[in-house]
Amino acid sequence: FLIGRLQWAGVDNSPKTGLLNFSYYNDPLHSSFGLTVNMDKIGVGNSQSNIQAVYAYHIDLNENYILSMGLSGGINIGSFDPQENILRDQEPSASKFVKDKTTEVSPDANFGVELTSKRWMVGASLTHMFRTEPTTFKKGRHLYVYGRCLFELSELLDIAPMISYIHQHQINNGEIGAMLFINKTFWGGITWKPDFGNFSKMSMMSASLGIDTKRFSAGYAYSFNIGQYNNLPSNTHEILLRIHF
């Protein structure tokens, strides 16, 4: 699948993210193999790329439950170009940044586990395991915990409430939302994304819609700020494309 994300649309040098993932499931081995490439333009002159090989093993606990465990490993490439950070009318000697573009390559790894049934799933993952705090060239450790269930409303309608928690260093975010599926083909949903450190001041809402077929999936999501800081730039757009072979 392919995901593209544009944050703060209309703002110069706003963050941009691209994610490309390939995966293959081998039924006799109960295993999935894959490759993930992630590219982040974080801000002015700052970008990171991440390439990882992925392996997951699936255990059929019984006819109702599947336990999946996944591990990925690869490299993170962080880059910082000080020439893009020169202020307008700034004297060259006034800059305290290093003068040349700098790139750092470092190892990176992720781990996750998920328990799935026909109607619900729960899981947790730890990404960028080798680093506690983020730096200019490396992302810090992220902890994700999530859950989702599926309720059949009618022959045509299903609803899937979800909740997740994300922790990174001193940042604690959450997601609470629901997706509505029509004839198991069309879907749409809404999600509230609060910042638990600034609960009433900083949070986002996201609305999404899409379509799923046997061979192809596509979706779009739009996010915007709410709360006391709702006048800050938001306008985040996200596009999802998935092809099944």
PDB file of C-alpha atoms in Angstrom:
ATOM      1  CA  PHE A   1       0.000   0.000   0.000  1.00  0.00           C
ATOM      2  CA  LEU A   2       0.948   3.653  -0.417  1.00  0.00           C
ATOM      3  CA  ILE A   3       0.142   6.518   1.973  1.00  0.00           C
ATOM      4  CA  GLY A   4       0.777  10.211   1.329  1.00  0.00           C
ATOM      5  CA  ARG A   5       0.251  12.862   4.025  1.00  0.00           C
ATOM      6  CA  LEU A   6       0.434  16.650   3.705  1.00  0.00           C
ATOM      7  CA  GLN A   7       0.284  18.521   7.011  1.00  0.00           C
ATOM      8  CA  TRP A   8      -0.597  22.229   7.345  1.00  0.00           C
ATOM      9  CA  ALA A   9      -1.521  22.612   3.690  1.00  0.00           C
ATOM     10  CA  GLY A  10      -0.774  26.119   2.420  1.00  0.00           C
ATOM     11  CA  VAL A  11       2.126  26.707   4.835  1.00  0.00           C
ATOM     12  CA  ASP A  12       5.617  26.920   3.315  1.00  0.00           C
ATOM     13  CA  ASN A  13       7.931  24.008   4.185  1.00  0.00           C
ATOM     14  CA  SER A  14       5.118  22.175   6.000  1.00  0.00           C
ATOM     15  CA  PRO A  15       5.684  18.526   7.033  1.00  0.00           C
ATOM     16  CA  LYS A  16       5.138  15.872   4.364  1.00  0.00           C
ATOM     17  CA  THR A  17       5.130  12.087   4.756  1.00  0.00           C
ATOM     18  CA  GLY A  18       5.196   9.192   2.291  1.00  0.00           C
ATOM     19  CA  LEU A  19       4.931   5.493   3.193  1.00  0.00           C
ATOM     20  CA  LEU A  20       5.345   2.574   0.788  1.00  0.00           C
ATOM     21  CA  ASN A  21       4.783  -0.996   1.996  1.00  0.00           C
ATOM     22  CA  PHE A  22       5.037  -4.389   0.285  1.00  0.00           C
ATOM     23  CA  SER A  23       3.939  -7.585   2.026  1.00  0.00           C
ATOM     24  CA  TYR A  24       3.511 -11.270   1.159  1.00  0.00           C
ATOM     25  CA  TYR A  25       1.836 -13.973   3.252  1.00  0.00           C
ATOM     26  CA  ASN A  26       3.023 -17.592   3.094  1.00  0.00           C
ATOM     27  CA  ASP A  27       0.269 -19.849   4.402  1.00  0.00           C
ATOM     28  CA  PRO A  28       2.331 -23.034   5.005  1.00  0.00           C
ATOM     29  CA  LEU A  29       4.842 -21.023   7.069  1.00  0.00           C
ATOM     30  CA  HIS A  30       2.143 -18.929   8.812  1.00  0.00           C
ATOM     31  CA  SER A  31       4.429 -15.999   8.066  1.00  0.00           C
ATOM     32  CA  SER A  32       4.359 -12.598   6.396  1.00  0.00           C
ATOM     33  CA  PHE A  33       7.371 -11.001   4.726  1.00  0.00           C
ATOM     34  CA  GLY A  34       7.596  -7.390   3.690  1.00  0.00           C
ATOM     35  CA  LEU A  35       9.495  -4.192   3.058  1.00  0.00           C
ATOM     36  CA  THR A  36       8.618  -0.714   4.345  1.00  0.00           C
ATOM     37  CA  VAL A  37      10.000   2.579   3.060  1.00  0.00           C
ATOM     38  CA  ASN A  38       9.070   5.757   4.921  1.00  0.00           C
ATOM     39  CA  MET A  39      10.043   9.309   3.926  1.00  0.00           C
ATOM     40  CA  ASP A  40       9.457  12.322   6.195  1.00  0.00           C
ATOM     41  CA  LYS A  41      10.098  15.984   5.436  1.00  0.00           C
ATOM     42  CA  ILE A  42       9.806  17.200   9.029  1.00  0.00           C
ATOM     43  CA  GLY A  43      10.447  20.908   8.564  1.00  0.00           C
ATOM     44  CA  VAL A  44      12.778  23.463   7.049  1.00  0.00           C
ATOM     45  CA  GLY A  45      15.902  21.640   5.861  1.00  0.00           C
ATOM     46  CA  ASN A  46      15.146  18.567   7.980  1.00  0.00           C
ATOM     47  CA  SER A  47      14.185  15.174   6.525  1.00  0.00           C
ATOM     48  CA  GLN A  48      14.331  11.519   7.515  1.00  0.00           C
ATOM     49  CA  SER A  49      14.025   8.308   5.503  1.00  0.00           C
ATOM     50  CA  ASN A  50      13.522   4.856   6.971  1.00  0.00           C
ATOM     51  CA  ILE A  51      13.938   1.489   5.226  1.00  0.00           C
ATOM     52  CA  GLN A  52      13.082  -1.755   7.028  1.00  0.00           C
ATOM     53  CA  ALA A  53      12.574  -5.440   6.263  1.00  0.00           C
ATOM     54  CA  VAL A  54       9.503  -6.856   8.026  1.00  0.00           C
ATOM     55  CA  TYR A  55       8.682 -10.352   9.324  1.00  0.00           C
ATOM     56  CA  ALA A  56       5.517 -11.475  11.145  1.00  0.00           C
ATOM     57  CA  TYR A  57       4.467 -14.882  12.482  1.00  0.00           C
ATOM     58  CA  HIS A  58       0.818 -15.873  12.961  1.00  0.00           C
ATOM     59  CA  ILE A  59      -0.359 -18.429  15.529  1.00  0.00           C
ATOM     60  CA  ASP A  60      -3.844 -19.942  15.302  1.00  0.00           C
ATOM     61  CA  LEU A  61      -4.682 -20.226  18.998  1.00  0.00           C
ATOM     62  CA  ASN A  62      -8.003 -21.858  18.108  1.00  0.00           C
ATOM     63  CA  GLU A  63     -10.729 -21.402  15.506  1.00  0.00           C
ATOM     64  CA  ASN A  64     -11.627 -17.992  16.955  1.00  0.00           C
ATOM     65  CA  TYR A  65      -8.332 -16.293  17.821  1.00  0.00           C
ATOM     66  CA  ILE A  66      -5.102 -15.485  15.973  1.00  0.00           C
ATOM     67  CA  LEU A  67      -1.982 -14.140  17.667  1.00  0.00           C
ATOM     68  CA  SER A  68       0.437 -12.217  15.427  1.00  0.00           C
ATOM     69  CA  MET A  69       3.942 -11.062  16.312  1.00  0.00           C
ATOM     70  CA  GLY A  70       6.040  -8.869  14.051  1.00  0.00           C
ATOM     71  CA  LEU A  71       9.588  -7.560  13.970  1.00  0.00           C
ATOM     72  CA  SER A  72      11.261  -5.194  11.537  1.00  0.00           C
ATOM     73  CA  GLY A  73      14.800  -3.918  11.192  1.00  0.00           C
ATOM     74  CA  GLY A  74      16.716  -1.586   8.939  1.00  0.00           C
ATOM     75  CA  ILE A  75      18.265   1.857   8.797  1.00  0.00           C
ATOM     76  CA  ASN A  76      17.207   5.447   9.427  1.00  0.00           C
ATOM     77  CA  ILE A  77      18.742   8.229   7.301  1.00  0.00           C
ATOM     78  CA  GLY A  78      18.480  11.679   8.861  1.00  0.00           C
ATOM     79  CA  SER A  79      19.484  14.822   6.984  1.00  0.00           C
ATOM     80  CA  PHE A  80      19.771  18.483   7.962  1.00  0.00           C
ATOM     81  CA  ASP A  81      20.627  21.306   5.553  1.00  0.00           C
ATOM     82  CA  PRO A  82      21.461  24.584   7.402  1.00  0.00           C
ATOM     83  CA  GLN A  83      21.337  26.580   4.181  1.00  0.00           C
ATOM     84  CA  GLU A  84      17.546  26.213   4.185  1.00  0.00           C
ATOM     85  CA  ASN A  85      17.366  27.700   7.705  1.00  0.00           C
ATOM     86  CA  ILE A  86      18.881  31.108   6.963  1.00  0.00           C
ATOM     87  CA  LEU A  87      16.495  33.853   8.034  1.00  0.00           C
ATOM     88  CA  ARG A  88      15.536  36.629   5.636  1.00  0.00           C
ATOM     89  CA  ASP A  89      18.114  39.488   5.721  1.00  0.00           C
ATOM     90  CA  GLN A  90      20.264  37.490   8.150  1.00  0.00           C
ATOM     91  CA  GLU A  91      23.996  38.195   8.048  1.00  0.00           C
ATOM     92  CA  PRO A  92      25.976  35.053   7.160  1.00  0.00           C
ATOM     93  CA  SER A  93      28.153  35.389  10.266  1.00  0.00           C
ATOM     94  CA  ALA A  94      25.064  35.506  12.511  1.00  0.00           C
ATOM     95  CA  SER A  95      24.161  31.891  11.875  1.00  0.00           C
ATOM     96  CA  LYS A  96      25.151  29.447  14.628  1.00  0.00           C
ATOM     97  CA  PHE A  97      24.301  26.374  12.550  1.00  0.00           C
ATOM     98  CA  VAL A  98      26.911  24.199  10.923  1.00  0.00           C
ATOM     99  CA  LYS A  99      27.606  25.373   7.390  1.00  0.00           C
ATOM    100  CA  ASP A 100      27.336  22.103   5.468  1.00  0.00           C
ATOM    101  CA  LYS A 101      24.512  19.656   4.934  1.00  0.00           C
ATOM    102  CA  THR A 102      24.832  16.776   7.390  1.00  0.00           C
ATOM    103  CA  THR A 103      23.490  13.231   7.063  1.00  0.00           C
ATOM    104  CA  GLU A 104      23.496  10.491   9.706  1.00  0.00           C
ATOM    105  CA  VAL A 105      22.717   6.795   9.144  1.00  0.00           C
ATOM    106  CA  SER A 106      21.696   4.707  12.151  1.00  0.00           C
ATOM    107  CA  PRO A 107      20.114   1.287  12.828  1.00  0.00           C
ATOM    108  CA  ASP A 108      16.401   1.125  13.592  1.00  0.00           C
ATOM    109  CA  ALA A 109      13.906  -1.561  14.656  1.00  0.00           C
ATOM    110  CA  ASN A 110      10.221  -2.017  15.511  1.00  0.00           C
ATOM    111  CA  PHE A 111       8.251  -4.740  17.312  1.00  0.00           C
ATOM    112  CA  GLY A 112       4.531  -5.413  17.608  1.00  0.00           C
ATOM    113  CA  VAL A 113       1.981  -7.967  18.786  1.00  0.00           C
ATOM    114  CA  GLU A 114      -1.737  -8.306  17.945  1.00  0.00           C
ATOM    115  CA  LEU A 115      -4.572 -10.586  19.073  1.00  0.00           C
ATOM    116  CA  THR A 116      -7.436 -10.892  16.588  1.00  0.00           C
ATOM    117  CA  SER A 117     -10.866 -12.485  16.609  1.00  0.00           C
ATOM    118  CA  LYS A 118     -13.737 -12.308  14.120  1.00  0.00           C
ATOM    119  CA  ARG A 119     -15.196  -9.252  15.860  1.00  0.00           C
ATOM    120  CA  TRP A 120     -12.359  -7.453  17.647  1.00  0.00           C
ATOM    121  CA  MET A 121      -8.620  -6.901  17.809  1.00  0.00           C
ATOM    122  CA  VAL A 122      -6.162  -5.502  20.351  1.00  0.00           C
ATOM    123  CA  GLY A 123      -2.493  -4.791  19.851  1.00  0.00           C
ATOM    124  CA  ALA A 124       0.615  -2.919  20.874  1.00  0.00           C
ATOM    125  CA  SER A 125       3.820  -1.904  19.138  1.00  0.00           C
ATOM    126  CA  LEU A 126       7.113  -0.233  19.921  1.00  0.00           C
ATOM    127  CA  THR A 127       8.815   1.693  17.118  1.00  0.00           C
ATOM    128  CA  HIS A 128      12.326   3.180  16.889  1.00  0.00           C
ATOM    129  CA  MET A 129      13.305   0.973  19.835  1.00  0.00           C
ATOM    130  CA  PHE A 130      16.945   2.067  20.071  1.00  0.00           C
ATOM    131  CA  ARG A 131      16.274   5.737  20.950  1.00  0.00           C
ATOM    132  CA  THR A 132      14.380   7.213  23.906  1.00  0.00           C
ATOM    133  CA  GLU A 133      14.407  10.855  22.790  1.00  0.00           C
ATOM    134  CA  PRO A 134      14.169  12.288  19.256  1.00  0.00           C
ATOM    135  CA  THR A 135      17.028  14.277  17.751  1.00  0.00           C
ATOM    136  CA  THR A 136      17.482  16.265  14.563  1.00  0.00           C
ATOM    137  CA  PHE A 137      18.559  13.077  12.767  1.00  0.00           C
ATOM    138  CA  LYS A 138      16.603  10.338  14.570  1.00  0.00           C
ATOM    139  CA  LYS A 139      13.062   9.705  15.730  1.00  0.00           C
ATOM    140  CA  GLY A 140      12.437   8.828  19.361  1.00  0.00           C
ATOM    141  CA  ARG A 141      10.758   5.690  20.669  1.00  0.00           C
ATOM    142  CA  HIS A 142       6.969   5.460  20.143  1.00  0.00           C
ATOM    143  CA  LEU A 143       4.593   3.215  22.080  1.00  0.00           C
ATOM    144  CA  TYR A 144       1.254   2.391  20.439  1.00  0.00           C
ATOM    145  CA  VAL A 145      -1.632   0.566  22.148  1.00  0.00           C
ATOM    146  CA  TYR A 146      -4.909   0.101  20.263  1.00  0.00           C
ATOM    147  CA  GLY A 147      -8.185  -1.757  20.112  1.00  0.00           C
ATOM    148  CA  ARG A 148     -11.040  -2.102  17.648  1.00  0.00           C
ATOM    149  CA  CYS A 149     -14.291  -4.053  17.481  1.00  0.00           C
ATOM    150  CA  LEU A 150     -16.888  -4.685  14.775  1.00  0.00           C
ATOM    151  CA  PHE A 151     -20.669  -4.677  15.193  1.00  0.00           C
ATOM    152  CA  GLU A 152     -23.161  -5.742  12.522  1.00  0.00           C
ATOM    153  CA  LEU A 153     -26.021  -3.237  12.354  1.00  0.00           C
ATOM    154  CA  SER A 154     -27.798  -4.841   9.393  1.00  0.00           C
ATOM    155  CA  GLU A 155     -27.062  -6.892   6.293  1.00  0.00           C
ATOM    156  CA  LEU A 156     -25.592  -3.780   4.661  1.00  0.00           C
ATOM    157  CA  LEU A 157     -24.155  -1.817   7.596  1.00  0.00           C
ATOM    158  CA  ASP A 158     -21.314  -2.514  10.040  1.00  0.00           C
ATOM    159  CA  ILE A 159     -19.739  -0.136  12.546  1.00  0.00           C
ATOM    160  CA  ALA A 160     -16.236  -0.390  14.004  1.00  0.00           C
ATOM    161  CA  PRO A 161     -15.430   1.730  17.098  1.00  0.00           C
ATOM    162  CA  MET A 162     -11.723   2.157  17.845  1.00  0.00           C
ATOM    163  CA  ILE A 163      -9.437   3.615  20.475  1.00  0.00           C
ATOM    164  CA  SER A 164      -5.653   4.061  20.627  1.00  0.00           C
ATOM    165  CA  TYR A 165      -2.960   5.586  22.808  1.00  0.00           C
ATOM    166  CA  ILE A 166       0.391   6.919  21.561  1.00  0.00           C
ATOM    167  CA  HIS A 167       3.319   7.830  23.806  1.00  0.00           C
ATOM    168  CA  GLN A 168       6.527   9.526  22.660  1.00  0.00           C
ATOM    169  CA  HIS A 169       8.962  10.881  25.256  1.00  0.00           C
ATOM    170  CA  GLN A 170       6.867  13.579  27.001  1.00  0.00           C
ATOM    171  CA  ILE A 171       3.977  13.538  24.508  1.00  0.00           C
ATOM    172  CA  ASN A 172       0.786  11.543  25.098  1.00  0.00           C
ATOM    173  CA  ASN A 173      -1.848  11.434  22.358  1.00  0.00           C
ATOM    174  CA  GLY A 174      -4.971   9.387  21.790  1.00  0.00           C
ATOM    175  CA  GLU A 175      -7.480   8.512  19.099  1.00  0.00           C
ATOM    176  CA  ILE A 176     -11.172   7.769  19.654  1.00  0.00           C
ATOM    177  CA  GLY A 177     -13.404   7.181  16.679  1.00  0.00           C
ATOM    178  CA  ALA A 178     -15.612   4.904  14.621  1.00  0.00           C
ATOM    179  CA  MET A 179     -15.846   3.670  11.043  1.00  0.00           C
ATOM    180  CA  LEU A 180     -19.092   2.862   9.214  1.00  0.00           C
ATOM    181  CA  PHE A 181     -18.943   0.187   6.487  1.00  0.00           C
ATOM    182  CA  ILE A 182     -21.607  -0.023   3.753  1.00  0.00           C
ATOM    183  CA  ASN A 183     -21.976  -3.416   2.083  1.00  0.00           C
ATOM    184  CA  LYS A 184     -18.388  -4.148   3.219  1.00  0.00           C
ATOM    185  CA  THR A 185     -17.238  -1.993   0.296  1.00  0.00           C
ATOM    186  CA  PHE A 186     -17.654   1.694   1.110  1.00  0.00           C
ATOM    187  CA  TRP A 187     -16.540   3.190   4.402  1.00  0.00           C
ATOM    188  CA  GLY A 188     -16.376   6.484   6.230  1.00  0.00           C
ATOM    189  CA  GLY A 189     -15.512   7.594   9.728  1.00  0.00           C
ATOM    190  CA  ILE A 190     -14.661  10.304  12.188  1.00  0.00           C
ATOM    191  CA  THR A 191     -11.866  10.368  14.789  1.00  0.00           C
ATOM    192  CA  TRP A 192     -11.043  12.649  17.714  1.00  0.00           C
ATOM    193  CA  LYS A 193      -7.306  12.979  18.427  1.00  0.00           C
ATOM    194  CA  PRO A 194      -6.716  14.623  21.831  1.00  0.00           C
ATOM    195  CA  ASP A 195      -3.362  15.683  23.267  1.00  0.00           C
ATOM    196  CA  PHE A 196      -3.582  14.491  26.883  1.00  0.00           C
ATOM    197  CA  GLY A 197      -0.942  17.019  27.943  1.00  0.00           C
ATOM    198  CA  ASN A 198      -3.098  19.922  26.651  1.00  0.00           C
ATOM    199  CA  PHE A 199      -6.483  18.242  26.742  1.00  0.00           C
ATOM    200  CA  SER A 200      -8.708  21.301  26.248  1.00  0.00           C
ATOM    201  CA  LYS A 201      -6.237  23.325  24.202  1.00  0.00           C
ATOM    202  CA  MET A 202      -4.768  21.036  21.565  1.00  0.00           C
ATOM    203  CA  SER A 203      -6.647  18.288  19.748  1.00  0.00           C
ATOM    204  CA  MET A 204      -7.702  17.382  16.231  1.00  0.00           C
ATOM    205  CA  MET A 205     -10.693  15.944  14.414  1.00  0.00           C
ATOM    206  CA  SER A 206     -10.359  13.746  11.358  1.00  0.00           C
ATOM    207  CA  ALA A 207     -12.968  12.694   8.793  1.00  0.00           C
ATOM    208  CA  SER A 208     -12.292   9.922   6.287  1.00  0.00           C
ATOM    209  CA  LEU A 209     -13.956   7.987   3.488  1.00  0.00           C
ATOM    210  CA  GLY A 210     -12.949   5.262   1.073  1.00  0.00           C
ATOM    211  CA  ILE A 211     -13.689   2.113  -0.884  1.00  0.00           C
ATOM    212  CA  ASP A 212     -12.479  -1.502  -0.573  1.00  0.00           C
ATOM    213  CA  THR A 213     -12.606  -4.167  -3.292  1.00  0.00           C
ATOM    214  CA  LYS A 214     -10.931  -7.555  -3.619  1.00  0.00           C
ATOM    215  CA  ARG A 215      -8.040  -6.088  -5.603  1.00  0.00           C
ATOM    216  CA  PHE A 216      -7.984  -2.391  -4.826  1.00  0.00           C
ATOM    217  CA  SER A 217      -8.563   0.020  -1.925  1.00  0.00           C
ATOM    218  CA  ALA A 218      -8.493   3.804  -1.803  1.00  0.00           C
ATOM    219  CA  GLY A 219      -9.188   6.336   0.926  1.00  0.00           C
ATOM    220  CA  TYR A 220      -8.925   9.996   1.878  1.00  0.00           C
ATOM    221  CA  ALA A 221      -8.767  11.700   5.294  1.00  0.00           C
ATOM    222  CA  TYR A 222      -8.912  15.352   6.298  1.00  0.00           C
ATOM    223  CA  SER A 223      -7.822  16.574   9.762  1.00  0.00           C
ATOM    224  CA  PHE A 224      -8.235  19.961  11.438  1.00  0.00           C
ATOM    225  CA  ASN A 225      -7.482  21.547  14.828  1.00  0.00           C
ATOM    226  CA  ILE A 226     -10.118  22.109  17.503  1.00  0.00           C
ATOM    227  CA  GLY A 227      -9.907  23.574  20.996  1.00  0.00           C
ATOM    228  CA  GLN A 228      -8.194  26.764  22.159  1.00  0.00           C
ATOM    229  CA  TYR A 229      -5.527  26.560  19.456  1.00  0.00           C
ATOM    230  CA  ASN A 230      -7.940  25.933  16.590  1.00  0.00           C
ATOM    231  CA  ASN A 231      -6.617  29.059  14.816  1.00  0.00           C
ATOM    232  CA  LEU A 232      -3.235  27.414  14.253  1.00  0.00           C
ATOM    233  CA  PRO A 233      -2.506  25.968  10.773  1.00  0.00           C
ATOM    234  CA  SER A 234      -3.994  22.508  10.340  1.00  0.00           C
ATOM    235  CA  ASN A 235      -5.578  21.425   7.038  1.00  0.00           C
ATOM    236  CA  THR A 236      -3.926  18.009   6.956  1.00  0.00           C
ATOM    237  CA  HIS A 237      -4.674  15.783   3.958  1.00  0.00           C
ATOM    238  CA  GLU A 238      -3.957  12.042   3.751  1.00  0.00           C
ATOM    239  CA  ILE A 239      -4.403   9.648   0.819  1.00  0.00           C
ATOM    240  CA  LEU A 240      -4.308   5.831   0.948  1.00  0.00           C
ATOM    241  CA  LEU A 241      -3.899   3.461  -2.014  1.00  0.00           C
ATOM    242  CA  ARG A 242      -3.700  -0.330  -1.677  1.00  0.00           C
ATOM    243  CA  ILE A 243      -3.357  -3.035  -4.345  1.00  0.00           C
ATOM    244  CA  HIS A 244      -3.940  -6.733  -3.569  1.00  0.00           C
ATOM    245  CA  PHE A 245      -2.153  -9.308  -5.767  1.00  0.00           C
TER     246      PHE A 245
END
